[in-house]
């Protein structure tokens, strides 16, 4: 049984395990929780029986015209059940007055985000793996760019 919350005081570090699947280095649970609590808006999908988070999305914004969605993830075992769609629907709710909502994804994600009216644009990023406190994951080199 799933439920969704945008109240990050309900979320504890020990509910945030298993995320950053496929990343060369993960954010620690403490960093992850701080990110969610520091965001303009965050939504977490909770498996009631397991008492753990199984998906999350967060948005940062000036609260006026622009926003971005840095991370959206559903744990691998819970994918394909509509959770990612519901997280996106909830995080976008109420942003109709914003000029832009930006996010980065690879080409394979574009069809998913297109469902929410998003369009592909060129982008740039600066990534600093070293600031992430979580364990380093052993991954093949082709996936080590996240
Ligand atoms: C992307 C992600 C959040 C989707 O979560 P999910 O709970 O599996 O999504 P849903 O069940 O709502 O899927 C909705 C649809 O999008 C499709 N879809 C999901 N991820 C997709 C992807 N990366 N590429 C293409 N299609 C995708 C699903 O097949 C599904 O199609 P259907 O409705 O025709 O069956 C999840 O796959 C994930 O966590 N991926 C790893 C992290 C990631 O890529 N995050 C996004 C970049 S920031």
JSON list of C-alpha atoms and ligand atoms in Angstrom, two decimals:
[
{"chain": "A", "resi": 1, "resn": "UNK", "atom": "CA", "xyz": [0.00, 0.00, 0.00]},
{"chain": "A", "resi": 2, "resn": "UNK", "atom": "CA", "xyz": [1.47, 3.31, -1.11]},
{"chain": "A", "resi": 3, "resn": "UNK", "atom": "CA", "xyz": [0.98, 6.81, 0.10]},
{"chain": "A", "resi": 4, "resn": "UNK", "atom": "CA", "xyz": [2.50, 10.11, -0.96]},
{"chain": "A", "resi": 5, "resn": "UNK", "atom": "CA", "xyz": [3.61, 12.97, 1.25]},
{"chain": "A", "resi": 6, "resn": "UNK", "atom": "CA", "xyz": [5.00, 16.46, 0.69]},
{"chain": "A", "resi": 7, "resn": "UNK", "atom": "CA", "xyz": [5.66, 16.88, 4.42]},
{"chain": "A", "resi": 8, "resn": "UNK", "atom": "CA", "xyz": [9.35, 16.14, 4.81]},
{"chain": "A", "resi": 9, "resn": "UNK", "atom": "CA", "xyz": [9.11, 16.16, 8.62]},
{"chain": "A", "resi": 10, "resn": "UNK", "atom": "CA", "xyz": [7.51, 12.71, 8.14]},
{"chain": "A", "resi": 11, "resn": "UNK", "atom": "CA", "xyz": [10.67, 11.41, 6.50]},
{"chain": "A", "resi": 12, "resn": "UNK", "atom": "CA", "xyz": [13.62, 10.05, 8.48]},
{"chain": "A", "resi": 13, "resn": "UNK", "atom": "CA", "xyz": [17.08, 9.15, 7.26]},
{"chain": "A", "resi": 14, "resn": "UNK", "atom": "CA", "xyz": [16.53, 5.42, 7.72]},
{"chain": "A", "resi": 15, "resn": "UNK", "atom": "CA", "xyz": [13.58, 5.55, 5.29]},
{"chain": "A", "resi": 16, "resn": "UNK", "atom": "CA", "xyz": [15.90, 6.75, 2.52]},
{"chain": "A", "resi": 17, "resn": "UNK", "atom": "CA", "xyz": [17.90, 3.70, 1.53]},
{"chain": "A", "resi": 18, "resn": "UNK", "atom": "CA", "xyz": [18.61, 2.19, -1.87]},
{"chain": "A", "resi": 19, "resn": "UNK", "atom": "CA", "xyz": [18.39, 5.41, -3.88]},
{"chain": "A", "resi": 20, "resn": "UNK", "atom": "CA", "xyz": [20.92, 6.74, -6.40]},
{"chain": "A", "resi": 21, "resn": "UNK", "atom": "CA", "xyz": [20.86, 3.42, -8.18]},
{"chain": "A", "resi": 22, "resn": "UNK", "atom": "CA", "xyz": [23.52, 3.35, -10.87]},
{"chain": "A", "resi": 23, "resn": "UNK", "atom": "CA", "xyz": [25.32, 6.46, -9.64]},
{"chain": "A", "resi": 24, "resn": "UNK", "atom": "CA", "xyz": [29.10, 6.23, -9.28]},
{"chain": "A", "resi": 25, "resn": "UNK", "atom": "CA", "xyz": [28.73, 7.84, -5.86]},
{"chain": "A", "resi": 26, "resn": "UNK", "atom": "CA", "xyz": [25.55, 8.24, -3.86]},
{"chain": "A", "resi": 27, "resn": "UNK", "atom": "CA", "xyz": [24.36, 11.02, -1.60]},
{"chain": "A", "resi": 28, "resn": "UNK", "atom": "CA", "xyz": [24.27, 9.79, 1.98]},
{"chain": "A", "resi": 29, "resn": "UNK", "atom": "CA", "xyz": [20.87, 9.41, 3.64]},
{"chain": "A", "resi": 30, "resn": "UNK", "atom": "CA", "xyz": [21.67, 12.51, 5.71]},
{"chain": "A", "resi": 31, "resn": "UNK", "atom": "CA", "xyz": [22.45, 14.52, 2.58]},
{"chain": "A", "resi": 32, "resn": "UNK", "atom": "CA", "xyz": [19.38, 13.11, 0.85]},
{"chain": "A", "resi": 33, "resn": "UNK", "atom": "CA", "xyz": [17.07, 14.14, 3.69]},
{"chain": "A", "resi": 34, "resn": "UNK", "atom": "CA", "xyz": [18.66, 17.59, 3.88]},
{"chain": "A", "resi": 35, "resn": "UNK", "atom": "CA", "xyz": [18.10, 18.00, 0.12]},
{"chain": "A", "resi": 36, "resn": "UNK", "atom": "CA", "xyz": [14.43, 17.09, 0.47]},
{"chain": "A", "resi": 37, "resn": "UNK", "atom": "CA", "xyz": [13.89, 19.35, 3.47]},
{"chain": "A", "resi": 38, "resn": "UNK", "atom": "CA", "xyz": [15.76, 22.23, 1.83]},
{"chain": "A", "resi": 39, "resn": "UNK", "atom": "CA", "xyz": [13.76, 22.08, -1.38]},
{"chain": "A", "resi": 40, "resn": "UNK", "atom": "CA", "xyz": [11.01, 24.39, -2.53]},
{"chain": "A", "resi": 41, "resn": "UNK", "atom": "CA", "xyz": [8.86, 21.29, -2.75]},
{"chain": "A", "resi": 42, "resn": "UNK", "atom": "CA", "xyz": [9.45, 17.56, -2.42]},
{"chain": "A", "resi": 43, "resn": "UNK", "atom": "CA", "xyz": [7.17, 14.56, -2.69]},
{"chain": "A", "resi": 44, "resn": "UNK", "atom": "CA", "xyz": [7.99, 11.11, -1.35]},
{"chain": "A", "resi": 45, "resn": "UNK", "atom": "CA", "xyz": [6.19, 7.84, -2.11]},
{"chain": "A", "resi": 46, "resn": "UNK", "atom": "CA", "xyz": [6.10, 5.65, 0.98]},
{"chain": "A", "resi": 47, "resn": "UNK", "atom": "CA", "xyz": [5.42, 1.93, 1.09]},
{"chain": "A", "resi": 48, "resn": "UNK", "atom": "CA", "xyz": [3.29, 1.74, 4.25]},
{"chain": "A", "resi": 49, "resn": "UNK", "atom": "CA", "xyz": [4.05, -1.92, 4.95]},
{"chain": "A", "resi": 50, "resn": "UNK", "atom": "CA", "xyz": [7.80, -1.54, 4.52]},
{"chain": "A", "resi": 51, "resn": "UNK", "atom": "CA", "xyz": [7.84, 1.86, 6.26]},
{"chain": "A", "resi": 52, "resn": "UNK", "atom": "CA", "xyz": [10.30, 3.15, 3.71]},
{"chain": "A", "resi": 53, "resn": "UNK", "atom": "CA", "xyz": [10.46, 5.59, 0.86]},
{"chain": "A", "resi": 54, "resn": "UNK", "atom": "CA", "xyz": [10.25, 3.94, -2.57]},
{"chain": "A", "resi": 55, "resn": "UNK", "atom": "CA", "xyz": [10.33, 7.07, -4.70]},
{"chain": "A", "resi": 56, "resn": "UNK", "atom": "CA", "xyz": [10.97, 10.78, -4.44]},
{"chain": "A", "resi": 57, "resn": "UNK", "atom": "CA", "xyz": [11.08, 13.96, -6.44]},
{"chain": "A", "resi": 58, "resn": "UNK", "atom": "CA", "xyz": [12.16, 17.44, -5.45]},
{"chain": "A", "resi": 59, "resn": "UNK", "atom": "CA", "xyz": [11.89, 20.91, -6.93]},
{"chain": "A", "resi": 60, "resn": "UNK", "atom": "CA", "xyz": [13.94, 24.02, -6.32]},
{"chain": "A", "resi": 61, "resn": "UNK", "atom": "CA", "xyz": [12.47, 27.38, -7.28]},
{"chain": "A", "resi": 62, "resn": "UNK", "atom": "CA", "xyz": [12.52, 31.15, -6.84]},
{"chain": "A", "resi": 63, "resn": "UNK", "atom": "CA", "xyz": [8.80, 30.79, -6.18]},
{"chain": "A", "resi": 64, "resn": "UNK", "atom": "CA", "xyz": [8.03, 33.37, -8.85]},
{"chain": "A", "resi": 65, "resn": "UNK", "atom": "CA", "xyz": [8.75, 32.26, -12.40]},
{"chain": "A", "resi": 66, "resn": "UNK", "atom": "CA", "xyz": [11.38, 29.54, -12.55]},
{"chain": "A", "resi": 67, "resn": "UNK", "atom": "CA", "xyz": [11.87, 26.07, -11.11]},
{"chain": "A", "resi": 68, "resn": "UNK", "atom": "CA", "xyz": [13.95, 23.00, -11.70]},
{"chain": "A", "resi": 69, "resn": "UNK", "atom": "CA", "xyz": [13.53, 19.36, -10.82]},
{"chain": "A", "resi": 70, "resn": "UNK", "atom": "CA", "xyz": [17.00, 18.03, -9.99]},
{"chain": "A", "resi": 71, "resn": "UNK", "atom": "CA", "xyz": [16.15, 14.47, -9.01]},
{"chain": "A", "resi": 72, "resn": "UNK", "atom": "CA", "xyz": [13.34, 12.01, -9.55]},
{"chain": "A", "resi": 73, "resn": "UNK", "atom": "CA", "xyz": [13.85, 8.36, -8.68]},
{"chain": "A", "resi": 74, "resn": "UNK", "atom": "CA", "xyz": [11.75, 5.31, -8.01]},
{"chain": "A", "resi": 75, "resn": "UNK", "atom": "CA", "xyz": [13.51, 2.30, -6.47]},
{"chain": "A", "resi": 76, "resn": "UNK", "atom": "CA", "xyz": [14.07, -0.36, -9.14]},
{"chain": "A", "resi": 77, "resn": "UNK", "atom": "CA", "xyz": [11.68, -2.92, -7.61]},
{"chain": "A", "resi": 78, "resn": "UNK", "atom": "CA", "xyz": [8.82, -0.38, -7.60]},
{"chain": "A", "resi": 79, "resn": "UNK", "atom": "CA", "xyz": [9.24, 0.94, -11.14]},
{"chain": "A", "resi": 80, "resn": "UNK", "atom": "CA", "xyz": [6.59, 0.53, -13.81]},
{"chain": "A", "resi": 81, "resn": "UNK", "atom": "CA", "xyz": [3.65, 0.96, -11.41]},
{"chain": "A", "resi": 82, "resn": "UNK", "atom": "CA", "xyz": [2.89, 4.62, -12.09]},
{"chain": "A", "resi": 83, "resn": "UNK", "atom": "CA", "xyz": [4.81, 5.99, -9.09]},
{"chain": "A", "resi": 84, "resn": "UNK", "atom": "CA", "xyz": [7.16, 8.16, -11.19]},
{"chain": "A", "resi": 85, "resn": "UNK", "atom": "CA", "xyz": [4.17, 9.58, -13.06]},
{"chain": "A", "resi": 86, "resn": "UNK", "atom": "CA", "xyz": [2.35, 10.40, -9.82]},
{"chain": "A", "resi": 87, "resn": "UNK", "atom": "CA", "xyz": [5.44, 12.02, -8.29]},
{"chain": "A", "resi": 88, "resn": "UNK", "atom": "CA", "xyz": [5.84, 14.24, -11.37]},
{"chain": "A", "resi": 89, "resn": "UNK", "atom": "CA", "xyz": [2.14, 15.09, -11.40]},
{"chain": "A", "resi": 90, "resn": "UNK", "atom": "CA", "xyz": [2.27, 16.14, -7.76]},
{"chain": "A", "resi": 91, "resn": "UNK", "atom": "CA", "xyz": [5.49, 18.14, -7.96]},
{"chain": "A", "resi": 92, "resn": "UNK", "atom": "CA", "xyz": [4.22, 20.07, -11.01]},
{"chain": "A", "resi": 93, "resn": "UNK", "atom": "CA", "xyz": [0.86, 20.78, -9.41]},
{"chain": "A", "resi": 94, "resn": "UNK", "atom": "CA", "xyz": [0.56, 24.53, -8.76]},
{"chain": "A", "resi": 95, "resn": "UNK", "atom": "CA", "xyz": [3.46, 25.53, -11.00]},
{"chain": "A", "resi": 96, "resn": "UNK", "atom": "CA", "xyz": [1.22, 26.60, -13.90]},
{"chain": "A", "resi": 97, "resn": "UNK", "atom": "CA", "xyz": [2.19, 30.25, -13.27]},
{"chain": "A", "resi": 98, "resn": "UNK", "atom": "CA", "xyz": [5.90, 29.56, -13.67]},
{"chain": "A", "resi": 99, "resn": "UNK", "atom": "CA", "xyz": [7.63, 30.53, -16.89]},
{"chain": "A", "resi": 100, "resn": "UNK", "atom": "CA", "xyz": [9.93, 27.50, -16.81]},
{"chain": "A", "resi": 101, "resn": "UNK", "atom": "CA", "xyz": [10.39, 24.16, -15.12]},
{"chain": "A", "resi": 102, "resn": "UNK", "atom": "CA", "xyz": [13.70, 22.62, -16.16]},
{"chain": "A", "resi": 103, "resn": "UNK", "atom": "CA", "xyz": [15.27, 19.23, -15.62]},
{"chain": "A", "resi": 104, "resn": "UNK", "atom": "CA", "xyz": [18.10, 17.19, -17.03]},
{"chain": "A", "resi": 105, "resn": "UNK", "atom": "CA", "xyz": [17.66, 13.66, -18.34]},
{"chain": "A", "resi": 106, "resn": "UNK", "atom": "CA", "xyz": [19.23, 11.42, -20.89]},
{"chain": "A", "resi": 107, "resn": "UNK", "atom": "CA", "xyz": [17.62, 10.79, -24.26]},
{"chain": "A", "resi": 108, "resn": "UNK", "atom": "CA", "xyz": [15.81, 7.68, -23.01]},
{"chain": "A", "resi": 109, "resn": "UNK", "atom": "CA", "xyz": [13.90, 9.77, -20.47]},
{"chain": "A", "resi": 110, "resn": "UNK", "atom": "CA", "xyz": [12.57, 12.31, -22.94]},
{"chain": "A", "resi": 111, "resn": "UNK", "atom": "CA", "xyz": [9.44, 10.33, -23.85]},
{"chain": "A", "resi": 112, "resn": "UNK", "atom": "CA", "xyz": [8.53, 10.02, -20.16]},
{"chain": "A", "resi": 113, "resn": "UNK", "atom": "CA", "xyz": [8.89, 13.75, -19.49]},
{"chain": "A", "resi": 114, "resn": "UNK", "atom": "CA", "xyz": [7.18, 14.62, -22.76]},
{"chain": "A", "resi": 115, "resn": "UNK", "atom": "CA", "xyz": [4.01, 13.26, -21.21]},
{"chain": "A", "resi": 116, "resn": "UNK", "atom": "CA", "xyz": [4.03, 16.24, -18.85]},
{"chain": "A", "resi": 117, "resn": "UNK", "atom": "CA", "xyz": [4.32, 18.77, -21.69]},
{"chain": "A", "resi": 118, "resn": "UNK", "atom": "CA", "xyz": [8.08, 19.11, -21.38]},
{"chain": "A", "resi": 119, "resn": "UNK", "atom": "CA", "xyz": [10.22, 19.65, -24.47]},
{"chain": "A", "resi": 120, "resn": "UNK", "atom": "CA", "xyz": [13.88, 18.77, -25.08]},
{"chain": "A", "resi": 121, "resn": "UNK", "atom": "CA", "xyz": [16.37, 21.66, -25.02]},
{"chain": "A", "resi": 122, "resn": "UNK", "atom": "CA", "xyz": [20.18, 21.76, -24.94]},
{"chain": "A", "resi": 123, "resn": "UNK", "atom": "CA", "xyz": [21.70, 22.13, -21.48]},
{"chain": "A", "resi": 124, "resn": "UNK", "atom": "CA", "xyz": [24.90, 22.25, -19.46]},
{"chain": "A", "resi": 125, "resn": "UNK", "atom": "CA", "xyz": [25.92, 21.10, -16.00]},
{"chain": "A", "resi": 126, "resn": "UNK", "atom": "CA", "xyz": [28.81, 21.10, -13.57]},
{"chain": "A", "resi": 127, "resn": "UNK", "atom": "CA", "xyz": [29.10, 17.91, -11.49]},
{"chain": "A", "resi": 128, "resn": "UNK", "atom": "CA", "xyz": [31.23, 17.40, -8.37]},
{"chain": "A", "resi": 129, "resn": "UNK", "atom": "CA", "xyz": [31.10, 13.72, -7.38]},
{"chain": "A", "resi": 130, "resn": "UNK", "atom": "CA", "xyz": [33.40, 14.35, -4.44]},
{"chain": "A", "resi": 131, "resn": "UNK", "atom": "CA", "xyz": [30.79, 16.23, -2.40]},
{"chain": "A", "resi": 132, "resn": "UNK", "atom": "CA", "xyz": [28.54, 13.17, -2.15]},
{"chain": "A", "resi": 133, "resn": "UNK", "atom": "CA", "xyz": [29.06, 11.40, 1.17]},
{"chain": "A", "resi": 134, "resn": "UNK", "atom": "CA", "xyz": [27.55, 8.01, 0.31]},
{"chain": "A", "resi": 135, "resn": "UNK", "atom": "CA", "xyz": [29.40, 4.86, -0.64]},
{"chain": "A", "resi": 136, "resn": "UNK", "atom": "CA", "xyz": [31.13, 4.63, -3.96]},
{"chain": "A", "resi": 137, "resn": "UNK", "atom": "CA", "xyz": [29.41, 2.10, -6.22]},
{"chain": "A", "resi": 138, "resn": "UNK", "atom": "CA", "xyz": [31.31, -0.33, -8.42]},
{"chain": "A", "resi": 139, "resn": "UNK", "atom": "CA", "xyz": [29.96, 0.33, -11.89]},
{"chain": "A", "resi": 140, "resn": "UNK", "atom": "CA", "xyz": [31.01, -0.20, -15.46]},
{"chain": "A", "resi": 141, "resn": "UNK", "atom": "CA", "xyz": [32.67, 2.94, -16.86]},
{"chain": "A", "resi": 142, "resn": "UNK", "atom": "CA", "xyz": [29.84, 3.75, -19.26]},
{"chain": "A", "resi": 143, "resn": "UNK", "atom": "CA", "xyz": [27.43, 4.39, -16.35]},
{"chain": "A", "resi": 144, "resn": "UNK", "atom": "CA", "xyz": [29.89, 6.42, -14.30]},
{"chain": "A", "resi": 145, "resn": "UNK", "atom": "CA", "xyz": [28.84, 9.82, -15.64]},
{"chain": "A", "resi": 146, "resn": "UNK", "atom": "CA", "xyz": [25.65, 10.40, -13.62]},
{"chain": "B", "resi": 1, "resn": "LIG", "atom": "C1", "xyz": [12.16, 7.49, -14.56]},
{"chain": "B", "resi": 1, "resn": "LIG", "atom": "C2", "xyz": [11.49, 6.81, -13.38]},
{"chain": "B", "resi": 1, "resn": "LIG", "atom": "C3", "xyz": [11.40, 7.80, -12.22]},
{"chain": "B", "resi": 1, "resn": "LIG", "atom": "C4", "xyz": [10.09, 6.38, -13.78]},
{"chain": "B", "resi": 1, "resn": "LIG", "atom": "O1", "xyz": [9.45, 5.85, -12.63]},
{"chain": "B", "resi": 1, "resn": "LIG", "atom": "P1", "xyz": [8.31, 4.73, -12.76]},
{"chain": "B", "resi": 1, "resn": "LIG", "atom": "O2", "xyz": [7.62, 4.66, -11.45]},
{"chain": "B", "resi": 1, "resn": "LIG", "atom": "O3", "xyz": [8.86, 3.47, -13.30]},
{"chain": "B", "resi": 1, "resn": "LIG", "atom": "O4", "xyz": [7.40, 5.42, -13.85]},
{"chain": "B", "resi": 1, "resn": "LIG", "atom": "P2", "xyz": [5.93, 5.01, -14.26]},
{"chain": "B", "resi": 1, "resn": "LIG", "atom": "O5", "xyz": [5.58, 3.64, -13.76]},
{"chain": "B", "resi": 1, "resn": "LIG", "atom": "O6", "xyz": [5.05, 6.12, -13.89]},
{"chain": "B", "resi": 1, "resn": "LIG", "atom": "O7", "xyz": [6.13, 4.93, -15.83]},
{"chain": "B", "resi": 1, "resn": "LIG", "atom": "C5", "xyz": [5.35, 5.68, -16.70]},
{"chain": "B", "resi": 1, "resn": "LIG", "atom": "C6", "xyz": [5.69, 5.31, -18.09]},
{"chain": "B", "resi": 1, "resn": "LIG", "atom": "O8", "xyz": [6.95, 5.86, -18.50]},
{"chain": "B", "resi": 1, "resn": "LIG", "atom": "C7", "xyz": [7.78, 4.83, -19.01]},
{"chain": "B", "resi": 1, "resn": "LIG", "atom": "N1", "xyz": [9.13, 5.13, -18.59]},
{"chain": "B", "resi": 1, "resn": "LIG", "atom": "C8", "xyz": [9.57, 5.23, -17.34]},
{"chain": "B", "resi": 1, "resn": "LIG", "atom": "N2", "xyz": [10.88, 5.52, -17.35]},
{"chain": "B", "resi": 1, "resn": "LIG", "atom": "C9", "xyz": [11.25, 5.62, -18.63]},
{"chain": "B", "resi": 1, "resn": "LIG", "atom": "C10", "xyz": [12.47, 5.90, -19.27]},
{"chain": "B", "resi": 1, "resn": "LIG", "atom": "N3", "xyz": [13.61, 6.14, -18.60]},
{"chain": "B", "resi": 1, "resn": "LIG", "atom": "N4", "xyz": [12.48, 5.91, -20.62]},
{"chain": "B", "resi": 1, "resn": "LIG", "atom": "C11", "xyz": [11.35, 5.68, -21.32]},
{"chain": "B", "resi": 1, "resn": "LIG", "atom": "N5", "xyz": [10.17, 5.39, -20.76]},
{"chain": "B", "resi": 1, "resn": "LIG", "atom": "C12", "xyz": [10.13, 5.37, -19.43]},
{"chain": "B", "resi": 1, "resn": "LIG", "atom": "C13", "xyz": [7.26, 3.56, -18.42]},
{"chain": "B", "resi": 1, "resn": "LIG", "atom": "O9", "xyz": [7.58, 2.48, -19.27]},
{"chain": "B", "resi": 1, "resn": "LIG", "atom": "C14", "xyz": [5.77, 3.81, -18.35]},
{"chain": "B", "resi": 1, "resn": "LIG", "atom": "O10", "xyz": [5.19, 3.58, -19.59]},
{"chain": "B", "resi": 1, "resn": "LIG", "atom": "P3", "xyz": [3.68, 3.02, -19.71]},
{"chain": "B", "resi": 1, "resn": "LIG", "atom": "O11", "xyz": [2.81, 3.95, -18.95]},
{"chain": "B", "resi": 1, "resn": "LIG", "atom": "O12", "xyz": [3.44, 3.02, -21.17]},
{"chain": "B", "resi": 1, "resn": "LIG", "atom": "O13", "xyz": [3.73, 1.66, -19.10]},
{"chain": "B", "resi": 1, "resn": "LIG", "atom": "C15", "xyz": [12.27, 5.54, -12.94]},
{"chain": "B", "resi": 1, "resn": "LIG", "atom": "O14", "xyz": [12.42, 4.69, -14.07]},
{"chain": "B", "resi": 1, "resn": "LIG", "atom": "C16", "xyz": [13.62, 5.83, -12.33]},
{"chain": "B", "resi": 1, "resn": "LIG", "atom": "O15", "xyz": [13.73, 6.07, -11.13]},
{"chain": "B", "resi": 1, "resn": "LIG", "atom": "N6", "xyz": [14.68, 5.78, -13.15]},
{"chain": "B", "resi": 1, "resn": "LIG", "atom": "C17", "xyz": [16.03, 6.02, -12.68]},
{"chain": "B", "resi": 1, "resn": "LIG", "atom": "C18", "xyz": [16.27, 7.46, -12.33]},
{"chain": "B", "resi": 1, "resn": "LIG", "atom": "C19", "xyz": [15.93, 8.36, -13.49]},
{"chain": "B", "resi": 1, "resn": "LIG", "atom": "O16", "xyz": [16.13, 8.04, -14.65]},
{"chain": "B", "resi": 1, "resn": "LIG", "atom": "N7", "xyz": [15.42, 9.54, -13.13]},
{"chain": "B", "resi": 1, "resn": "LIG", "atom": "C20", "xyz": [15.03, 10.52, -14.11]},
{"chain": "B", "resi": 1, "resn": "LIG", "atom": "C21", "xyz": [16.14, 11.39, -14.53]},
{"chain": "B", "resi": 1, "resn": "LIG", "atom": "S1", "xyz": [16.42, 12.68, -13.35]}
]
